[in-house]
Coordinates of C-alpha atoms in Angstrom, one line a residue:
Chain A
V17 CA 195.2 168.4 96.9
R18 CA 192.0 167.3 98.5
R19 CA 190.9 170.9 99.0
A20 CA 191.6 171.9 95.4
V21 CA 189.6 169.0 94.1
V22 CA 186.6 169.9 96.2
A23 CA 186.8 173.5 95.0
V24 CA 186.7 172.3 91.4
L25 CA 183.9 170.0 92.2
S26 CA 181.6 172.7 93.5
A27 CA 182.5 175.1 90.8
A28 CA 181.8 172.5 88.1
A29 CA 178.6 171.3 89.6
G30 CA 177.4 174.9 90.2
F31 CA 178.3 175.7 86.6
A32 CA 176.2 172.8 85.3
V33 CA 173.2 173.6 87.5
V34 CA 173.4 177.3 86.9
V35 CA 173.4 176.8 83.1
G36 CA 170.3 174.7 83.6
A37 CA 168.5 177.1 86.0
G38 CA 169.4 180.4 84.4
G39 CA 169.7 179.4 80.7
G40 CA 166.0 179.7 80.0
T41 CA 165.6 176.1 78.9
G42 CA 166.3 174.7 82.4
S43 CA 168.1 171.8 80.9
L44 CA 169.3 170.0 84.0
R45 CA 166.0 170.6 85.9
E46 CA 164.2 169.3 82.8
L47 CA 166.5 166.3 82.8
V48 CA 165.7 165.6 86.4
R49 CA 161.9 166.1 85.7
D50 CA 162.2 163.7 82.8
V51 CA 163.9 161.1 84.8
V52 CA 161.5 161.2 87.7
G53 CA 158.4 162.4 85.9
A54 CA 157.5 165.4 88.1
P55 CA 158.4 169.0 88.0
P56 CA 160.8 170.1 90.8
S57 CA 159.3 172.5 93.2
P58 CA 160.7 176.0 92.8
A59 CA 160.9 176.2 96.6
V60 CA 163.6 173.6 96.6
A61 CA 165.3 174.4 93.3
P62 CA 169.1 174.7 93.7
R63 CA 170.6 178.1 94.3
L64 CA 174.2 177.6 93.4
H65 CA 176.6 180.1 92.0
V66 CA 179.8 179.9 90.0
S67 CA 182.2 181.7 92.3
A68 CA 185.4 181.1 90.5
T69 CA 186.5 180.2 87.0
T70 CA 186.1 176.4 86.4
Y71 CA 189.6 174.9 86.4
A72 CA 189.2 171.3 85.7
P73 CA 191.9 168.5 86.0
V74 CA 193.8 167.4 82.9
A75 CA 193.5 163.7 83.4
T76 CA 190.1 162.1 83.0
T77 CA 188.5 162.4 86.4
T78 CA 184.9 161.8 87.5
I79 CA 183.8 163.8 90.5
D80 CA 180.4 164.1 92.2
G81 CA 178.6 167.3 92.7
P82 CA 176.6 168.2 95.9
A83 CA 173.6 166.1 96.7
I84 CA 170.6 168.3 96.0
D85 CA 167.1 167.6 97.4
Y86 CA 164.6 168.2 94.6
G87 CA 161.6 167.4 96.8
Y88 CA 160.9 164.1 95.2
G89 CA 164.4 162.7 95.8
V90 CA 168.0 163.6 96.4
L91 CA 170.0 163.9 93.2
Q92 CA 173.8 164.0 92.9
L93 CA 175.4 164.6 89.5
A94 CA 178.8 163.2 88.5
V95 CA 180.9 165.4 86.2
T96 CA 183.6 163.8 84.2
F97 CA 186.5 165.9 83.0
A98 CA 189.3 165.4 80.5
N99 CA 191.7 168.0 79.3
H100 CA 190.2 170.8 81.3
R101 CA 186.8 170.2 79.8
I102 CA 183.6 168.7 80.9
E103 CA 183.2 165.4 79.1
Q104 CA 179.9 164.2 80.5
V105 CA 177.4 164.9 83.1
G106 CA 175.8 161.8 84.6
I107 CA 173.8 160.9 87.6
A108 CA 176.1 159.7 90.4
H109 CA 173.4 158.9 93.0
F110 CA 169.8 159.3 93.2
V111 CA 167.7 158.5 96.3
A112 CA 164.1 158.5 95.1
A113 CA 161.2 159.6 97.3
D114 CA 158.4 157.0 97.5
G115 CA 157.2 155.8 94.1
Y116 CA 160.2 156.8 92.1
S117 CA 162.3 153.6 92.4
A118 CA 161.5 152.6 88.9
A119 CA 162.9 155.9 87.6
L120 CA 166.1 155.2 89.5
E121 CA 166.8 152.3 87.3
Q122 CA 166.2 154.3 84.1
A123 CA 168.9 156.8 85.3
A124 CA 171.6 154.2 84.8
I125 CA 172.2 155.3 81.2
P126 CA 174.8 158.2 81.1
V127 CA 173.4 161.5 80.0
L128 CA 175.2 164.1 78.0
D129 CA 173.6 167.5 78.5
A130 CA 173.3 169.5 75.3
E131 CA 173.7 172.8 77.2
V132 CA 177.0 171.6 78.7
L133 CA 178.3 170.4 75.3
R134 CA 177.6 173.8 73.9
A135 CA 179.2 175.6 76.8
Q136 CA 182.3 173.4 76.0
G137 CA 182.4 174.5 72.4
L138 CA 180.7 171.5 70.9
P139 CA 177.3 172.7 69.7
I140 CA 175.0 170.1 68.1
D141 CA 173.6 170.9 64.7
V142 CA 170.8 168.3 64.7
V143 CA 169.4 165.5 66.7
T144 CA 168.6 161.9 65.8
G145 CA 166.2 159.8 68.0
A146 CA 163.4 157.4 67.9
T147 CA 160.6 158.6 65.6
Y148 CA 158.5 161.4 67.2
T149 CA 155.1 162.6 66.2
S150 CA 154.2 166.3 65.4
E151 CA 152.8 166.4 68.9
A152 CA 156.0 165.1 70.6
Y153 CA 158.1 167.4 68.5
A154 CA 157.1 170.3 70.7
T155 CA 159.0 168.9 73.7
S156 CA 161.9 167.4 71.7
L157 CA 165.5 168.5 71.9
Q158 CA 165.3 169.3 68.2
A159 CA 162.6 171.8 68.8
V160 CA 164.9 173.5 71.4
L161 CA 167.6 173.8 68.7
D162 CA 165.1 175.2 66.2
R163 CA 163.8 177.8 68.6
E164 CA 167.4 178.9 69.4
R165 CA 168.2 179.2 65.7
L166 CA 165.2 181.4 65.1
A167 CA 166.1 183.6 68.2
H168 CA 169.8 183.9 67.1
P169 CA 169.9 183.5 63.4
Chain B
V5 CA 173.5 182.9 54.6
T6 CA 171.5 180.4 56.6
T7 CA 167.9 179.7 55.8
S8 CA 165.7 177.4 58.0
A9 CA 162.2 176.1 58.1
V10 CA 160.0 174.0 60.3
F11 CA 157.0 172.3 58.9
D12 CA 154.7 169.3 59.4
A13 CA 154.8 166.3 57.0
M14 CA 154.5 162.5 57.1
G15 CA 152.9 162.6 60.6
T16 CA 156.0 164.3 62.1
T17 CA 157.7 167.7 62.1
L18 CA 160.6 168.4 59.7
S19 CA 163.4 171.0 60.5
V20 CA 165.5 172.1 57.6
V21 CA 168.6 174.2 57.8
I22 CA 170.4 175.4 54.6
E23 CA 173.8 177.1 55.0
G24 CA 175.8 178.8 52.3
A25 CA 173.1 179.4 49.7
P26 CA 171.5 182.7 48.7
S27 CA 168.1 183.0 50.5
E28 CA 166.0 183.2 47.3
G29 CA 167.5 179.9 46.1
A30 CA 167.1 178.3 49.5
E31 CA 163.5 179.4 49.9
A32 CA 162.6 178.1 46.4
A33 CA 164.3 174.8 47.3
L34 CA 162.2 174.6 50.6
V35 CA 158.9 175.0 48.6
R36 CA 160.1 172.3 46.2
L37 CA 161.0 170.0 49.1
R38 CA 157.6 170.3 50.6
S39 CA 155.8 169.5 47.4
E40 CA 158.1 166.6 46.6
I41 CA 157.5 165.1 50.0
E42 CA 153.7 165.5 49.6
G43 CA 153.7 163.8 46.2
L44 CA 155.8 160.8 47.5
E45 CA 153.7 160.6 50.6
A46 CA 150.6 160.2 48.4
S47 CA 152.1 157.0 47.1
L48 CA 153.7 155.6 50.3
S49 CA 151.5 156.7 53.3
A50 CA 150.4 153.9 55.5
W51 CA 147.6 156.0 56.8
R52 CA 145.9 157.4 53.7
P53 CA 143.4 154.9 52.3
D54 CA 144.0 156.1 48.8
S55 CA 147.8 155.8 48.8
A56 CA 149.4 153.3 46.4
L57 CA 150.7 151.4 49.5
A58 CA 147.2 151.2 51.0
R59 CA 145.8 149.9 47.7
A60 CA 148.5 147.3 47.4
R61 CA 147.8 146.1 50.8
R62 CA 144.1 145.6 49.9
G63 CA 145.4 143.4 47.2
E64 CA 144.7 145.8 44.3
D65 CA 147.1 145.6 41.3
V66 CA 149.0 148.8 41.7
D67 CA 151.5 150.4 39.2
D68 CA 153.3 153.1 41.2
A69 CA 157.0 154.0 40.6
A70 CA 157.7 155.1 44.2
L71 CA 156.1 151.9 45.6
R72 CA 158.1 149.8 43.2
E73 CA 161.3 151.4 44.2
V74 CA 160.8 151.2 48.0
R75 CA 159.6 147.6 47.7
S76 CA 162.8 146.6 46.0
L77 CA 164.8 148.5 48.6
A78 CA 163.0 146.7 51.4
S79 CA 163.9 143.4 49.8
L80 CA 167.5 144.5 49.4
L81 CA 167.5 145.5 53.1
S82 CA 166.1 142.1 54.0
L83 CA 168.9 140.4 52.1
L84 CA 171.6 142.7 53.6
T85 CA 170.4 142.0 57.2
G86 CA 169.8 138.2 56.8
G87 CA 166.1 138.7 57.3
A88 CA 166.3 141.0 60.3
F89 CA 164.7 143.8 58.3
D90 CA 161.3 142.4 57.6
P91 CA 158.9 144.2 55.2
R92 CA 156.0 141.9 56.0
G93 CA 154.2 143.4 59.0
P94 CA 151.1 142.0 60.6
G95 CA 149.0 144.4 58.5
G96 CA 150.5 143.2 55.3
L97 CA 153.3 145.1 53.4
D98 CA 155.0 147.3 56.0
L99 CA 157.4 149.9 54.7
D100 CA 157.7 152.0 57.9
G101 CA 161.4 151.2 58.3
V102 CA 162.4 152.5 54.9
A103 CA 159.7 154.6 53.2
K104 CA 160.1 157.7 55.4
G105 CA 163.9 157.8 54.9
W106 CA 163.6 157.2 51.2
I107 CA 161.0 160.0 50.7
V108 CA 163.4 162.4 52.3
D109 CA 166.4 161.1 50.3
R110 CA 164.5 161.5 47.0
A111 CA 162.7 164.8 47.8
A112 CA 166.0 166.4 49.0
E113 CA 167.9 165.2 46.0
I114 CA 165.4 166.8 43.7
A115 CA 164.8 170.0 45.8
F116 CA 168.5 170.7 46.5
S117 CA 169.9 169.8 43.1
E118 CA 170.7 173.5 42.3
L119 CA 172.3 174.2 45.7
A120 CA 175.4 172.2 45.0
Q121 CA 177.6 174.1 47.4
A122 CA 175.2 174.4 50.4
R123 CA 175.5 172.5 53.7
I124 CA 172.1 171.2 54.5
S125 CA 170.3 169.2 57.2
V126 CA 166.7 167.9 57.1
A127 CA 165.6 166.4 60.4
A128 CA 162.5 164.4 59.9
G129 CA 161.1 163.1 63.2
G130 CA 164.4 161.6 64.4
D131 CA 165.7 160.6 61.0
V132 CA 168.2 163.1 59.5
W133 CA 169.3 163.7 55.9
L134 CA 172.6 165.5 55.7
R135 CA 174.7 167.1 53.1
G136 CA 178.2 167.9 54.5
V137 CA 179.5 166.8 57.9
H138 CA 177.3 167.7 60.8
R139 CA 177.5 167.3 64.5
V140 CA 174.6 165.0 65.4
G141 CA 173.3 164.6 68.9
V142 CA 171.9 161.1 69.7
A143 CA 168.8 161.5 71.8
H144 CA 168.9 159.8 75.2
P145 CA 166.5 156.8 75.1
R146 CA 165.0 157.8 78.5
V147 CA 165.8 161.4 79.3
R148 CA 163.9 163.6 76.8
S149 CA 166.2 166.6 76.9
G150 CA 169.4 164.7 77.2
L151 CA 171.7 163.2 74.7
V152 CA 173.7 159.9 75.0
A153 CA 176.4 160.8 72.4
A154 CA 177.4 163.2 69.8
L155 CA 178.6 161.9 66.3
A156 CA 180.0 163.4 63.2
C157 CA 177.9 162.2 60.2
E158 CA 177.0 162.9 56.6
G159 CA 174.5 161.2 54.2
G160 CA 171.9 160.0 56.6
V161 CA 171.5 159.1 60.3
A162 CA 168.5 157.3 61.8
T163 CA 167.6 155.9 65.2
S164 CA 165.3 153.2 66.2
G165 CA 164.1 152.8 69.7
T166 CA 161.1 152.5 71.9
S167 CA 161.1 155.9 73.6
E168 CA 158.7 158.1 71.7
R169 CA 156.0 156.2 69.9
G170 CA 156.1 153.4 72.4
C171 CA 157.2 150.0 71.2
H172 CA 156.3 150.1 67.5
V173 CA 159.2 148.0 66.3
R174 CA 158.7 144.3 66.5
A175 CA 161.1 141.4 66.1
P176 CA 159.8 139.1 63.3
D177 CA 159.5 136.2 65.6
G178 CA 158.1 138.3 68.5
A179 CA 161.4 138.0 70.4
P180 CA 162.4 141.0 72.7
L181 CA 164.4 143.7 71.1
A182 CA 168.1 143.2 71.2
F183 CA 168.9 146.8 72.1
L184 CA 167.2 149.7 73.9
Q185 CA 168.2 152.0 71.0
A186 CA 170.1 151.8 67.7
T187 CA 171.5 154.6 65.6
V188 CA 173.0 154.1 62.2
C189 CA 175.0 156.5 60.0
A190 CA 175.0 155.6 56.3
P191 CA 175.6 157.3 52.9
A192 CA 171.8 157.5 52.4
L193 CA 168.9 157.9 54.8
W194 CA 166.9 155.0 53.5
L195 CA 169.8 152.7 54.3
A196 CA 170.4 154.2 57.7
D197 CA 166.6 154.0 58.5
G198 CA 166.4 150.3 57.5
L199 CA 169.6 149.2 59.1
A200 CA 168.7 151.0 62.4
T201 CA 165.5 149.1 62.6
A202 CA 167.2 145.8 61.8
L203 CA 170.0 146.4 64.3
L204 CA 167.4 147.1 67.0
V205 CA 165.8 143.8 66.3
A206 CA 168.8 141.5 65.6
G207 CA 171.4 143.0 67.9
E208 CA 175.1 142.1 68.0
R209 CA 174.9 139.4 65.3
L210 CA 174.2 142.1 62.8
E211 CA 177.3 144.2 63.5
A212 CA 179.6 142.1 61.4
R213 CA 177.3 142.5 58.5
L214 CA 177.0 146.2 58.9
A215 CA 180.8 146.5 59.2
A216 CA 181.1 145.1 55.7
I217 CA 179.0 147.9 54.2
E218 CA 181.1 150.9 53.1
G219 CA 180.4 154.1 55.0
V220 CA 178.1 152.5 57.6
G221 CA 178.6 153.1 61.3
W222 CA 176.4 152.6 64.4
L223 CA 176.0 153.4 68.0
V224 CA 173.8 151.3 70.3
V225 CA 172.4 151.6 73.8
T226 CA 172.0 148.2 75.4
H227 CA 169.4 147.2 77.9
R228 CA 172.1 147.2 80.6
G229 CA 172.8 150.9 79.8
E230 CA 176.1 150.3 77.9
V231 CA 176.7 152.7 74.9
R232 CA 178.7 151.1 72.1
S233 CA 179.8 152.1 68.7
G234 CA 181.3 150.5 65.7
G235 CA 181.9 150.8 61.9
A236 CA 182.4 154.1 60.0
V237 CA 181.2 156.5 62.7
E238 CA 183.1 159.2 64.5
V239 CA 181.9 159.6 68.1
L240 CA 182.7 163.2 69.0
M241 CA 181.6 162.7 72.6
G242 CA 180.1 159.7 74.4
P243 CA 180.4 157.6 77.4
S244 CA 183.6 155.6 77.1
G245 CA 182.6 152.7 79.3
T246 CA 179.5 151.2 80.9
A247 CA 177.1 153.2 83.0
G248 CA 178.6 151.4 86.0
D249 CA 181.7 153.5 85.6
L250 CA 179.7 156.6 86.4
V251 CA 177.7 155.3 89.3
V252 CA 180.1 156.1 92.0
G253 CA 177.7 157.3 94.6

């Protein structure tokens, strides 16, 4: 049982990170960058692969992905499953390099990743959030949705 | 057929998606929407010195239909929220928490009157007008590309928080904000917009009042990182407990 869980764990974590790294928008890497305020160095970017079909447990389970050193800290994601689906991707553990301890506190609010939601068949139509200016729009999640709609009408 | 457009208005960027309407009709409606918004902004802009709002602030005697209507809605919101929604800002009359939502409500109602069958969303800088049920992602208050929940909403949905423009929302008595972020779904956007601002300021004590209003639901993020919902809102996906549940490392 232990071995099976570990296999699921790495497949799921790999899935989430590969979606982020290979999907063009780099969602999880952007997420990490937003949390810690610095771009991850490409030299230490994760190279993970989905080696098998993700087969997640039925009962609600939260498991931790591998700890990955992004250069400014070690980040470990927690993936919560229910009914064979990824419910949530959160930050299980984050050891910040010097100067990022404030960012660690901000990571305490669970994060849903829009890419993961879409991969699970729950695409988002539109985003609500605190008011953004025209300048801030460019980096908003709404802008990502708009660009995707234009690219795949 | 899906028709979409992105354009700047009211100091932000609007994203409009019209599904299920012929493209000529949808494009005509988009032109109409822009011109209606521009017209209403001329009355209600806080930044244009010649707007009806700016003239009223300077103490001029102003007769403007849009200003009259939004002022009365602001008073209504103040009553509904037991004073948590306060239209009197430090610079005089402050309609920030209701004017933008109302402009979109009114402009969309006029522009889309002939597209009765269409499913439409108008995202206006974080506040969203919706015809038909939509899947709405609630932006994470700290992680720009992340979400904190996904909701099913129609009518209007608005979020008040401190993440993008800095802390522009104030409690009337200068007290700290009750929540990190507050999202409200309501049958109209002006209502969602005003109630989200009030909920951010007043916190838990406002939830019972909101629960009494038909069709209103909310989702808040507390300072401790808890995500909580109530009222008439369907949470499609969101954290089920506190952030502590997740921090297992």
